mmCIF file of C-alpha atoms in Angstrom:
data_model
loop_
_atom_site.group_PDB
_atom_site.id
_atom_site.type_symbol
_atom_site.label_atom_id
_atom_site.label_comp_id
_atom_site.label_asym_id
_atom_site.label_seq_id
_atom_site.Cartn_x
_atom_site.Cartn_y
_atom_site.Cartn_z
ATOM 1 C CA UNK A 1 96.952 24.306 -7.565
ATOM 2 C CA UNK A 2 98.335 27.658 -8.737
ATOM 3 C CA UNK A 3 97.749 26.627 -12.374
ATOM 4 C CA UNK A 4 94.183 25.506 -11.656
ATOM 5 C CA UNK A 5 93.320 28.697 -9.729
ATOM 6 C CA UNK A 6 94.855 30.943 -12.387
ATOM 7 C CA UNK A 7 93.146 29.256 -15.364
ATOM 8 C CA UNK A 8 89.779 28.992 -13.580
ATOM 9 C CA UNK A 9 89.836 32.728 -12.780
ATOM 10 C CA UNK A 10 90.304 33.767 -16.422
ATOM 11 C CA UNK A 11 87.202 35.583 -17.784
ATOM 12 C CA UNK A 12 85.249 33.735 -20.483
ATOM 13 C CA UNK A 13 82.080 34.384 -22.469
ATOM 14 C CA UNK A 14 79.238 32.168 -23.800
ATOM 15 C CA UNK A 15 76.801 30.039 -21.784
ATOM 16 C CA UNK A 16 77.744 28.431 -18.483
ATOM 17 C CA UNK A 17 78.369 24.898 -19.815
ATOM 18 C CA UNK A 18 80.618 26.171 -22.631
ATOM 19 C CA UNK A 19 82.560 28.280 -20.132
ATOM 20 C CA UNK A 20 83.093 25.269 -17.867
ATOM 21 C CA UNK A 21 84.144 23.123 -20.837
ATOM 22 C CA UNK A 22 86.589 25.768 -22.062
ATOM 23 C CA UNK A 23 88.158 26.121 -18.597
ATOM 24 C CA UNK A 24 88.546 22.373 -18.160
ATOM 25 C CA UNK A 25 90.242 22.129 -21.562
ATOM 26 C CA UNK A 26 92.553 25.042 -20.826
ATOM 27 C CA UNK A 27 93.475 23.649 -17.391
ATOM 28 C CA UNK A 28 94.149 20.214 -18.908
ATOM 29 C CA UNK A 29 96.542 21.652 -21.505
ATOM 30 C CA UNK A 30 98.431 23.707 -18.921
ATOM 31 C CA UNK A 31 98.681 20.740 -16.529
ATOM 32 C CA UNK A 32 100.096 18.545 -19.309
ATOM 33 C CA UNK A 33 102.778 21.154 -20.008
ATOM 34 C CA UNK A 34 103.563 21.483 -16.295
ATOM 35 C CA UNK A 35 103.696 17.709 -15.877
ATOM 36 C CA UNK A 36 106.181 17.246 -18.723
ATOM 37 C CA UNK A 37 108.485 19.953 -17.388
ATOM 38 C CA UNK A 38 108.235 18.761 -13.791
ATOM 39 C CA UNK A 39 108.663 15.096 -14.724
ATOM 40 C CA UNK A 40 111.817 15.836 -16.753
ATOM 41 C CA UNK A 41 113.119 18.036 -13.930
ATOM 42 C CA UNK A 42 112.597 15.193 -11.438
ATOM 43 C CA UNK A 43 114.586 12.751 -13.558
ATOM 44 C CA UNK A 44 117.491 15.206 -13.889
ATOM 45 C CA UNK A 45 117.416 15.825 -10.139
ATOM 46 C CA UNK A 46 117.434 12.074 -9.432
ATOM 47 C CA UNK A 47 120.526 11.616 -11.634
ATOM 48 C CA UNK A 48 122.315 14.447 -9.819
ATOM 49 C CA UNK A 49 121.474 12.947 -6.403
ATOM 50 C CA UNK A 50 122.615 9.498 -7.539
ATOM 51 C CA UNK A 51 125.941 10.923 -8.733
ATOM 52 C CA UNK A 52 126.447 12.731 -5.403
ATOM 53 C CA UNK A 53 125.700 9.538 -3.482
ATOM 54 C CA UNK A 54 128.164 7.611 -5.643
ATOM 55 C CA UNK A 55 130.842 10.245 -4.956
ATOM 56 C CA UNK A 56 130.200 10.075 -1.209
ATOM 57 C CA UNK A 57 130.392 6.271 -1.205
ATOM 58 C CA UNK A 58 133.845 6.440 -2.845
ATOM 59 C CA UNK A 59 135.241 8.653 -0.067
ATOM 60 C CA UNK A 60 136.551 7.297 3.258
ATOM 61 C CA UNK A 61 133.857 7.122 5.938
ATOM 62 C CA UNK A 62 133.368 10.347 7.905
ATOM 63 C CA UNK A 63 130.644 11.246 10.468
ATOM 64 C CA UNK A 64 130.337 14.673 8.848
ATOM 65 C CA UNK A 65 129.062 13.109 5.640
ATOM 66 C CA UNK A 66 126.299 11.095 7.343
ATOM 67 C CA UNK A 67 123.775 13.947 7.535
ATOM 68 C CA UNK A 68 124.291 14.874 3.873
ATOM 69 C CA UNK A 69 123.960 11.237 2.823
ATOM 70 C CA UNK A 70 120.772 10.808 4.859
ATOM 71 C CA UNK A 71 119.289 13.985 3.347
ATOM 72 C CA UNK A 72 120.128 12.861 -0.199
ATOM 73 C CA UNK A 73 118.552 9.421 0.413
ATOM 74 C CA UNK A 74 115.373 11.064 1.752
ATOM 75 C CA UNK A 75 115.109 13.387 -1.263
ATOM 76 C CA UNK A 76 115.780 10.532 -3.684
ATOM 77 C CA UNK A 77 113.084 8.412 -2.023
ATOM 78 C CA UNK A 78 110.594 11.281 -2.301
ATOM 79 C CA UNK A 79 111.304 11.739 -6.014
ATOM 80 C CA UNK A 80 111.104 7.991 -6.594
ATOM 81 C CA UNK A 81 107.679 7.898 -4.917
ATOM 82 C CA UNK A 82 106.439 10.669 -7.208
ATOM 83 C CA UNK A 83 107.762 8.828 -10.255
ATOM 84 C CA UNK A 84 106.144 5.614 -9.075
ATOM 85 C CA UNK A 85 102.787 7.363 -8.607
ATOM 86 C CA UNK A 86 102.951 8.689 -12.167
ATOM 87 C CA UNK A 87 103.790 5.310 -13.672
ATOM 88 C CA UNK A 88 101.176 3.581 -11.521
ATOM 89 C CA UNK A 89 98.486 5.882 -12.915
ATOM 90 C CA UNK A 90 99.736 5.517 -16.494
ATOM 91 C CA UNK A 91 99.820 1.718 -16.166
ATOM 92 C CA UNK A 92 96.167 1.615 -14.978
ATOM 93 C CA UNK A 93 97.158 -1.171 -12.551
ATOM 94 C CA UNK A 94 94.423 -0.117 -10.123
ATOM 95 C CA UNK A 95 94.015 -3.699 -8.884
ATOM 96 C CA UNK A 96 97.401 -3.473 -7.086
ATOM 97 C CA UNK A 97 96.626 -1.828 -3.743
ATOM 98 C CA UNK A 98 99.725 -2.611 -1.682
ATOM 99 C CA UNK A 99 103.126 -4.171 -2.199
ATOM 100 C CA UNK A 100 106.791 -3.369 -2.660
ATOM 101 C CA UNK A 101 107.912 -0.447 -4.782
ATOM 102 C CA UNK A 102 108.169 -1.696 -8.345
ATOM 103 C CA UNK A 103 108.550 1.122 -10.852
ATOM 104 C CA UNK A 104 109.813 -1.308 -13.506
ATOM 105 C CA UNK A 105 106.539 -3.259 -13.376
ATOM 106 C CA UNK A 106 104.416 -0.101 -13.738
ATOM 107 C CA UNK A 107 106.702 1.159 -16.508
ATOM 108 C CA UNK A 108 106.279 -2.075 -18.442
ATOM 109 C CA UNK A 109 102.522 -2.058 -17.877
ATOM 110 C CA UNK A 110 102.288 1.516 -19.180
ATOM 111 C CA UNK A 111 104.490 0.721 -22.191
ATOM 112 C CA UNK A 112 102.437 -2.382 -23.025
ATOM 113 C CA UNK A 113 99.219 -0.397 -22.701
ATOM 114 C CA UNK A 114 100.512 2.348 -25.001
ATOM 115 C CA UNK A 115 101.663 -0.222 -27.558
ATOM 116 C CA UNK A 116 98.342 -2.063 -27.392
ATOM 117 C CA UNK A 117 96.338 1.143 -27.852
ATOM 118 C CA UNK A 118 98.430 2.417 -30.772
ATOM 119 C CA UNK A 119 96.516 2.282 -34.072
ATOM 120 C CA UNK A 120 99.051 1.312 -36.745
ATOM 121 C CA UNK A 121 96.498 0.930 -39.528
ATOM 122 C CA UNK A 122 92.894 0.058 -40.399
ATOM 123 C CA UNK A 123 90.998 -1.951 -42.991
ATOM 124 C CA UNK A 124 89.062 0.303 -45.349
ATOM 125 C CA UNK A 125 85.571 -0.249 -46.803
ATOM 126 C CA UNK A 126 86.977 -2.771 -49.325
ATOM 127 C CA UNK A 127 88.876 -4.694 -46.648
ATOM 128 C CA UNK A 128 92.268 -3.310 -47.752
ATOM 129 C CA UNK A 129 94.850 -2.509 -45.059
ATOM 130 C CA UNK A 130 95.618 1.226 -44.880
ATOM 131 C CA UNK A 131 98.494 2.638 -42.813
ATOM 132 C CA UNK A 132 98.890 6.139 -44.271
ATOM 133 C CA UNK A 133 98.001 8.741 -41.580
ATOM 134 C CA UNK A 134 95.634 10.663 -43.847
ATOM 135 C CA UNK A 135 93.719 7.510 -44.841
ATOM 136 C CA UNK A 136 93.588 6.252 -41.229
ATOM 137 C CA UNK A 137 92.220 9.647 -40.171
ATOM 138 C CA UNK A 138 89.543 9.506 -42.883
ATOM 139 C CA UNK A 139 88.484 5.986 -41.841
ATOM 140 C CA UNK A 140 88.273 6.961 -38.168
ATOM 141 C CA UNK A 141 86.184 10.042 -38.912
ATOM 142 C CA UNK A 142 83.889 8.094 -41.222
ATOM 143 C CA UNK A 143 83.445 5.279 -38.698
ATOM 144 C CA UNK A 144 82.606 7.474 -35.713
ATOM 145 C CA UNK A 145 80.363 9.775 -37.751
ATOM 146 C CA UNK A 146 78.383 6.674 -38.744
ATOM 147 C CA UNK A 147 78.342 5.171 -35.247
ATOM 148 C CA UNK A 148 77.252 8.342 -33.483
ATOM 149 C CA UNK A 149 74.749 9.535 -36.084
ATOM 150 C CA UNK A 150 71.042 8.944 -35.657
ATOM 151 C CA UNK A 151 68.025 9.495 -37.854
ATOM 152 C CA UNK A 152 66.158 10.850 -34.848
ATOM 153 C CA UNK A 153 62.908 9.700 -33.333
ATOM 154 C CA UNK A 154 59.692 8.967 -35.213
ATOM 155 C CA UNK A 155 56.833 10.617 -33.305
ATOM 156 C CA UNK A 156 54.274 7.956 -34.258
ATOM 157 C CA UNK A 157 56.525 5.068 -33.297
ATOM 158 C CA UNK A 158 57.490 6.784 -30.035
ATOM 159 C CA UNK A 159 53.816 7.218 -29.154
ATOM 160 C CA UNK A 160 53.215 3.516 -29.878
ATOM 161 C CA UNK A 161 55.947 2.603 -27.381
ATOM 162 C CA UNK A 162 54.602 5.019 -24.767
ATOM 163 C CA UNK A 163 51.068 3.682 -25.200
ATOM 164 C CA UNK A 164 52.081 0.139 -24.255
ATOM 165 C CA UNK A 165 54.574 1.124 -21.516
ATOM 166 C CA UNK A 166 52.827 1.118 -18.114
ATOM 167 C CA UNK A 167 53.292 4.113 -15.818
ATOM 168 C CA UNK A 168 55.517 3.019 -12.958
ATOM 169 C CA UNK A 169 57.137 6.240 -11.727
ATOM 170 C CA UNK A 170 54.941 7.587 -8.921
ATOM 171 C CA UNK A 171 54.788 11.144 -7.689
ATOM 172 C CA UNK A 172 56.788 10.150 -4.624
ATOM 173 C CA UNK A 173 59.528 8.623 -6.792
ATOM 174 C CA UNK A 174 59.672 11.729 -8.960
ATOM 175 C CA UNK A 175 59.884 14.000 -5.928
ATOM 176 C CA UNK A 176 62.765 11.949 -4.497
ATOM 177 C CA UNK A 177 64.681 12.308 -7.778
ATOM 178 C CA UNK A 178 64.139 16.083 -7.954
ATOM 179 C CA UNK A 179 64.845 17.045 -4.340
ATOM 180 C CA UNK A 180 68.033 19.055 -3.577
ATOM 181 C CA UNK A 181 71.164 16.999 -2.998
ATOM 182 C CA UNK A 182 72.066 16.483 0.644
ATOM 183 C CA UNK A 183 75.555 16.767 2.105
ATOM 184 C CA UNK A 184 75.468 13.047 2.876
ATOM 185 C CA UNK A 185 74.718 12.163 -0.777
ATOM 186 C CA UNK A 186 77.592 14.317 -1.997
ATOM 187 C CA UNK A 187 79.969 12.796 0.572
ATOM 188 C CA UNK A 188 78.920 9.253 -0.365
ATOM 189 C CA UNK A 189 79.485 9.914 -4.070
ATOM 190 C CA UNK A 190 82.896 11.513 -3.507
ATOM 191 C CA UNK A 191 84.063 8.588 -1.381
ATOM 192 C CA UNK A 192 82.945 6.140 -4.098
ATOM 193 C CA UNK A 193 85.396 7.674 -6.595
ATOM 194 C CA UNK A 194 88.737 5.999 -7.242
ATOM 195 C CA UNK A 195 91.603 8.286 -6.125
ATOM 196 C CA UNK A 196 93.534 8.039 -9.409
ATOM 197 C CA UNK A 197 90.744 7.711 -11.991
ATOM 198 C CA UNK A 198 88.162 9.976 -13.571
ATOM 199 C CA UNK A 199 84.951 10.481 -11.538
ATOM 200 C CA UNK A 200 82.780 7.385 -11.636
ATOM 201 C CA UNK A 201 79.493 7.315 -9.637
ATOM 202 C CA UNK A 202 77.002 10.164 -10.195
ATOM 203 C CA UNK A 203 74.668 11.586 -7.614
ATOM 204 C CA UNK A 204 71.872 11.188 -10.078
ATOM 205 C CA UNK A 205 72.900 7.540 -10.736
ATOM 206 C CA UNK A 206 72.891 6.699 -7.023
ATOM 207 C CA UNK A 207 69.341 8.001 -6.679
ATOM 208 C CA UNK A 208 68.046 6.332 -9.805
ATOM 209 C CA UNK A 209 69.425 2.858 -9.100
ATOM 210 C CA UNK A 210 67.411 2.656 -5.849
ATOM 211 C CA UNK A 211 64.180 2.974 -7.856
ATOM 212 C CA UNK A 212 65.078 0.683 -10.759
ATOM 213 C CA UNK A 213 63.752 -2.568 -9.187
ATOM 214 C CA UNK A 214 60.290 -0.974 -9.099
ATOM 215 C CA UNK A 215 60.525 0.356 -12.674
ATOM 216 C CA UNK A 216 62.398 -2.236 -14.752
ATOM 217 C CA UNK A 217 60.675 -5.533 -15.553
ATOM 218 C CA UNK A 218 62.249 -8.794 -14.296
ATOM 219 C CA UNK A 219 63.095 -9.697 -17.899
ATOM 220 C CA UNK A 220 66.026 -7.267 -17.703
ATOM 221 C CA UNK A 221 68.840 -8.272 -15.362
ATOM 222 C CA UNK A 222 71.655 -5.791 -15.957
ATOM 223 C CA UNK A 223 73.088 -2.891 -13.952
ATOM 224 C CA UNK A 224 71.332 -3.014 -10.609
ATOM 225 C CA UNK A 225 71.687 -5.044 -7.380
ATOM 226 C CA UNK A 226 69.626 -8.141 -6.746
ATOM 227 C CA UNK A 227 69.535 -9.406 -10.348
ATOM 228 C CA UNK A 228 72.474 -11.559 -11.305
ATOM 229 C CA UNK A 229 73.900 -12.314 -14.743
ATOM 230 C CA UNK A 230 73.439 -15.997 -13.880
ATOM 231 C CA UNK A 231 69.616 -15.568 -13.926
ATOM 232 C CA UNK A 232 69.533 -14.901 -17.668
ATOM 233 C CA UNK A 233 72.167 -17.549 -18.306
ATOM 234 C CA UNK A 234 70.167 -20.220 -16.475
ATOM 235 C CA UNK A 235 66.890 -19.341 -18.222
ATOM 236 C CA UNK A 236 68.572 -19.160 -21.641
ATOM 237 C CA UNK A 237 70.309 -22.502 -21.008
ATOM 238 C CA UNK A 238 67.020 -24.153 -20.097
ATOM 239 C CA UNK A 239 65.363 -22.667 -23.190
ATOM 240 C CA UNK A 240 68.205 -23.859 -25.449
ATOM 241 C CA UNK A 241 68.027 -27.363 -23.943
ATOM 242 C CA UNK A 242 64.247 -27.448 -24.387
ATOM 243 C CA UNK A 243 64.500 -26.356 -28.019
ATOM 244 C CA UNK A 244 67.175 -28.965 -28.729
ATOM 245 C CA UNK A 245 64.907 -31.709 -27.423
ATOM 246 C CA UNK A 246 61.754 -30.343 -29.084
ATOM 247 C CA UNK A 247 60.363 -32.431 -31.895
ATOM 248 C CA UNK A 248 56.811 -31.206 -32.505
ATOM 249 C CA UNK A 249 57.081 -27.404 -32.926
ATOM 250 C CA UNK A 250 59.808 -24.996 -34.190
ATOM 251 C CA UNK A 251 60.885 -22.073 -31.962
ATOM 252 C CA UNK A 252 63.066 -19.264 -33.469
ATOM 253 C CA UNK A 253 65.246 -17.069 -31.287
ATOM 254 C CA UNK A 254 67.046 -13.903 -32.317
ATOM 255 C CA UNK A 255 70.060 -12.275 -30.660
ATOM 256 C CA UNK A 256 70.223 -8.522 -31.143
ATOM 257 C CA UNK A 257 73.176 -6.299 -30.228
ATOM 258 C CA UNK A 258 72.462 -2.529 -30.504
ATOM 259 C CA UNK A 259 75.561 -0.470 -31.365
ATOM 260 C CA UNK A 260 74.589 3.140 -30.701
ATOM 261 C CA UNK A 261 72.552 5.420 -28.483
ATOM 262 C CA UNK A 262 74.359 6.108 -25.185
ATOM 263 C CA UNK A 263 78.015 6.882 -24.566
ATOM 264 C CA UNK A 264 79.927 4.230 -22.663
ATOM 265 C CA UNK A 265 81.700 5.280 -19.486
ATOM 266 C CA UNK A 266 79.031 7.693 -18.233
ATOM 267 C CA UNK A 267 77.861 6.318 -14.854
ATOM 268 C CA UNK A 268 74.280 7.241 -15.687
ATOM 269 C CA UNK A 269 74.272 5.658 -19.157
ATOM 270 C CA UNK A 270 73.601 2.022 -18.056
ATOM 271 C CA UNK A 271 70.449 3.111 -16.250
ATOM 272 C CA UNK A 272 69.269 5.271 -19.152
ATOM 273 C CA UNK A 273 69.935 2.343 -21.480
ATOM 274 C CA UNK A 274 67.761 -0.122 -19.571
ATOM 275 C CA UNK A 275 65.057 2.512 -19.115
ATOM 276 C CA UNK A 276 64.927 2.887 -22.914
ATOM 277 C CA UNK A 277 65.029 -0.879 -23.354
ATOM 278 C CA UNK A 278 61.977 -1.115 -21.105
ATOM 279 C CA UNK A 279 60.046 0.354 -24.037
ATOM 280 C CA UNK A 280 61.051 -2.602 -26.205
ATOM 281 C CA UNK A 281 60.194 -4.975 -23.367
ATOM 282 C CA UNK A 282 56.766 -3.342 -23.093
ATOM 283 C CA UNK A 283 56.148 -3.696 -26.858
ATOM 284 C CA UNK A 284 56.927 -7.426 -26.755
ATOM 285 C CA UNK A 285 54.911 -8.013 -23.559
ATOM 286 C CA UNK A 286 51.931 -6.170 -25.056
ATOM 287 C CA UNK A 287 52.150 -8.310 -28.218
ATOM 288 C CA UNK A 288 52.043 -11.444 -26.035
ATOM 289 C CA UNK A 289 48.995 -10.138 -24.124
ATOM 290 C CA UNK A 290 47.250 -9.342 -27.413
ATOM 291 C CA UNK A 291 48.122 -12.833 -28.752
ATOM 292 C CA UNK A 292 50.026 -11.231 -31.623
ATOM 293 C CA UNK A 293 53.070 -13.401 -30.872
ATOM 294 C CA UNK A 294 53.095 -16.724 -29.055
ATOM 295 C CA UNK A 295 56.539 -16.873 -27.440
ATOM 296 C CA UNK A 296 57.940 -20.097 -26.006
ATOM 297 C CA UNK A 297 56.200 -22.336 -23.470
ATOM 298 C CA UNK A 298 58.336 -25.254 -22.240
ATOM 299 C CA UNK A 299 55.520 -26.941 -20.274
ATOM 300 C CA UNK A 300 51.860 -26.182 -19.416
ATOM 301 C CA UNK A 301 52.749 -24.934 -15.922
ATOM 302 C CA UNK A 302 55.632 -22.719 -17.046
ATOM 303 C CA UNK A 303 55.231 -19.028 -17.877
ATOM 304 C CA UNK A 304 55.521 -17.973 -21.510
ATOM 305 C CA UNK A 305 59.092 -16.993 -22.344
ATOM 306 C CA UNK A 306 59.267 -14.298 -24.995
ATOM 307 C CA UNK A 307 62.412 -12.275 -24.302
ATOM 308 C CA UNK A 308 65.448 -11.926 -22.046
ATOM 309 C CA UNK A 309 67.508 -8.733 -21.863
ATOM 310 C CA UNK A 310 70.943 -8.239 -20.341
ATOM 311 C CA UNK A 311 72.088 -4.767 -21.424
ATOM 312 C CA UNK A 312 72.625 -5.000 -25.200
ATOM 313 C CA UNK A 313 72.573 -8.815 -25.328
ATOM 314 C CA UNK A 314 69.013 -9.845 -26.113
ATOM 315 C CA UNK A 315 67.163 -13.114 -26.663
ATOM 316 C CA UNK A 316 63.764 -13.200 -28.392
ATOM 317 C CA UNK A 317 61.669 -16.380 -28.370
ATOM 318 C CA UNK A 318 58.785 -17.230 -30.676
ATOM 319 C CA UNK A 319 57.209 -19.804 -32.968
ATOM 320 C CA UNK A 320 58.728 -20.672 -36.351
ATOM 321 C CA UNK A 321 56.023 -19.097 -38.503
ATOM 322 C CA UNK A 322 56.103 -16.415 -41.150
ATOM 323 C CA UNK A 323 53.551 -14.275 -39.288
ATOM 324 C CA UNK A 324 55.527 -14.381 -36.046
ATOM 325 C CA UNK A 325 58.749 -13.416 -37.831
ATOM 326 C CA UNK A 326 57.078 -10.428 -39.483
ATOM 327 C CA UNK A 327 55.498 -9.382 -36.173
ATOM 328 C CA UNK A 328 58.814 -9.525 -34.307
ATOM 329 C CA UNK A 329 60.398 -7.604 -37.163
ATOM 330 C CA UNK A 330 57.616 -5.003 -36.900
ATOM 331 C CA UNK A 331 58.170 -4.628 -33.147
ATOM 332 C CA UNK A 332 61.887 -4.084 -33.668
ATOM 333 C CA UNK A 333 61.241 -1.587 -36.477
ATOM 334 C CA UNK A 334 58.846 0.367 -34.240
ATOM 335 C CA UNK A 335 61.395 0.455 -31.423
ATOM 336 C CA UNK A 336 64.143 1.586 -33.833
ATOM 337 C CA UNK A 337 61.996 4.451 -35.085
ATOM 338 C CA UNK A 338 60.985 5.460 -31.558
ATOM 339 C CA UNK A 339 64.402 5.276 -29.881
ATOM 340 C CA UNK A 340 66.898 5.922 -32.674
ATOM 341 C CA UNK A 341 68.749 2.727 -31.686
ATOM 342 C CA UNK A 342 69.634 0.269 -34.419
ATOM 343 C CA UNK A 343 69.585 -3.518 -34.366
ATOM 344 C CA UNK A 344 72.883 -4.942 -35.642
ATOM 345 C CA UNK A 345 71.519 -7.697 -37.864
ATOM 346 C CA UNK A 346 75.041 -8.664 -38.972
ATOM 347 C CA UNK A 347 75.826 -9.755 -35.406
ATOM 348 C CA UNK A 348 72.458 -11.410 -34.828
ATOM 349 C CA UNK A 349 71.440 -14.996 -35.538
ATOM 350 C CA UNK A 350 68.407 -17.254 -35.322
ATOM 351 C CA UNK A 351 68.233 -20.878 -34.155
ATOM 352 C CA UNK A 352 65.394 -23.312 -34.912
ATOM 353 C CA UNK A 353 64.388 -26.614 -33.365
ATOM 354 C CA UNK A 354 65.272 -29.755 -35.323
ATOM 355 C CA UNK A 355 61.766 -30.405 -36.635
ATOM 356 C CA UNK A 356 61.843 -27.294 -38.868
ATOM 357 C CA UNK A 357 63.192 -28.317 -42.262
ATOM 358 C CA UNK A 358 66.222 -26.515 -43.637
ATOM 359 C CA UNK A 359 64.414 -24.753 -46.479
ATOM 360 C CA UNK A 360 61.895 -23.256 -44.041
ATOM 361 C CA UNK A 361 64.699 -22.234 -41.665
ATOM 362 C CA UNK A 362 66.485 -20.353 -44.434
ATOM 363 C CA UNK A 363 63.259 -18.689 -45.574
ATOM 364 C CA UNK A 364 62.348 -17.475 -42.081
ATOM 365 C CA UNK A 365 65.926 -16.332 -41.430
ATOM 366 C CA UNK A 366 65.762 -14.223 -44.609
ATOM 367 C CA UNK A 367 62.545 -12.595 -43.342
ATOM 368 C CA UNK A 368 64.299 -11.700 -40.078
ATOM 369 C CA UNK A 369 67.371 -10.576 -42.095
ATOM 370 C CA UNK A 370 69.745 -12.490 -39.810
ATOM 371 C CA UNK A 371 72.067 -15.450 -40.205
ATOM 372 C CA UNK A 372 70.731 -18.935 -39.501
ATOM 373 C CA UNK A 373 72.805 -20.887 -36.959
ATOM 374 C CA UNK A 374 72.661 -24.488 -35.789
ATOM 375 C CA UNK A 375 72.906 -23.366 -32.168
ATOM 376 C CA UNK A 376 74.024 -20.477 -30.006
ATOM 377 C CA UNK A 377 77.349 -21.517 -28.520
ATOM 378 C CA UNK A 378 77.529 -19.051 -25.633
ATOM 379 C CA UNK A 379 75.402 -16.463 -23.885
ATOM 380 C CA UNK A 380 76.964 -13.910 -21.510
ATOM 381 C CA UNK A 381 80.253 -15.813 -21.692
ATOM 382 C CA UNK A 382 78.900 -19.243 -20.735
ATOM 383 C CA UNK A 383 77.934 -22.228 -22.931
ATOM 384 C CA UNK A 384 74.196 -22.481 -23.501
ATOM 385 C CA UNK A 385 74.027 -26.237 -23.880
ATOM 386 C CA UNK A 386 76.179 -28.744 -22.002
ATOM 387 C CA UNK A 387 76.093 -32.283 -23.348
ATOM 388 C CA UNK A 388 77.857 -35.393 -22.170
ATOM 389 C CA UNK A 389 81.319 -34.125 -23.046
ATOM 390 C CA UNK A 390 81.659 -31.443 -20.365
ATOM 391 C CA UNK A 391 85.448 -31.507 -20.681
ATOM 392 C CA UNK A 392 85.316 -30.353 -24.305
ATOM 393 C CA UNK A 393 82.637 -27.707 -23.607
ATOM 394 C CA UNK A 394 84.619 -26.038 -20.805
ATOM 395 C CA UNK A 395 88.063 -26.508 -22.382
ATOM 396 C CA UNK A 396 88.108 -22.802 -23.324
ATOM 397 C CA UNK A 397 88.258 -21.882 -19.614
ATOM 398 C CA UNK A 398 91.431 -23.937 -19.183
ATOM 399 C CA UNK A 399 92.952 -22.343 -22.297
ATOM 400 C CA UNK A 400 92.174 -18.807 -21.103
ATOM 401 C CA UNK A 401 93.609 -19.534 -17.658
ATOM 402 C CA UNK A 402 96.777 -20.997 -19.185
ATOM 403 C CA UNK A 403 97.279 -17.922 -21.365
ATOM 404 C CA UNK A 404 96.797 -15.673 -18.333
ATOM 405 C CA UNK A 405 99.374 -17.598 -16.317
ATOM 406 C CA UNK A 406 101.901 -17.472 -19.164
ATOM 407 C CA UNK A 407 101.329 -13.731 -19.517
ATOM 408 C CA UNK A 408 101.748 -13.122 -15.778
ATOM 409 C CA UNK A 409 104.895 -15.220 -15.672
ATOM 410 C CA UNK A 410 106.466 -13.073 -18.390
ATOM 411 C CA UNK A 411 105.909 -9.844 -16.495
ATOM 412 C CA UNK A 412 108.109 -8.454 -13.740
ATOM 413 C CA UNK A 413 106.110 -8.679 -10.534
ATOM 414 C CA UNK A 414 108.798 -7.766 -8.006
ATOM 415 C CA UNK A 415 112.363 -6.549 -7.839
ATOM 416 C CA UNK A 416 115.087 -7.893 -5.550
ATOM 417 C CA UNK A 417 118.184 -5.893 -4.715
#
């Protein structure tokens, strides 16, 4: 606390946010130095205490030595608890709430995590393995500069998105988002934070997520209560089954995985992401209403299925025609220009029903600029189509569970003395 108070009181210049950032950085550096010195000091002190206890145990029993022995045991236990807390935090084993003291387990977890996160080398642009520090540094800088760069927003495209996006935020909603934070809101947010992790929930995020069900269309099912991941999985499974059985018309579907736009880890970012994605949803829905695209209709009584969103995993449904492919491509291009987000066409694919001949499939896939696939194996971690051989389809679950059990068995879970 003395370090924090001292560093926070130092005078700084520049705007308020830069001052706060500078102080946080300075405090972090000083705390790291303090931690290293204190941690090393604790280990030396523990060795000294252990040696004293060993010397006492070698002497003949005497009542006079009992109090000293008890005091040394208490101090050693206190130091061991502090060491355990440090290794518990470094191991990130936040799932372990209670149990016996097991510093060896946390130490191994932390060592494994450090080894797993160590970058020993990278493949360069030509696919060649590079392990020289200077080359690895260049590749990392190049990669993140590309990932986090954006061409900005096209004003015309942005206006097109806004024109087709219905107004859903009422004056009452806006007032509730802008009102001063209450003591109860601050208390709730603080108590939601994990005691040994960086701050998670945001006061802003807690307010916004209450309004999302009234703002976000039912075609998006990520990030807020009441909409389960299983909803999209069930609908996508039914659509895949319908397309597999279809014989009269071809129905393309495209999976799009955006790779940039909002930083991961920010508690507000999931909600901002789906709010932006609502613009894309509005563009597609408007195209359906204007009969620009046809979508997928599995039976006369069923609603038209044209897209399903779960965060950055997206399904688009349409007819296997050149016009529809160009129109979907135009919608995606408009959204890219408006939002600055990019569709990762290398990770996207399109699937056609069996009655579309192979030449036509390849031609339409080239228009969409994605790979043609026979079928989508999985969506949101689950198989899209389950045939007669259910054992073979779900064999991967058994394999994953077996690997987990083998991994757990190899780790030290408890110590016996």
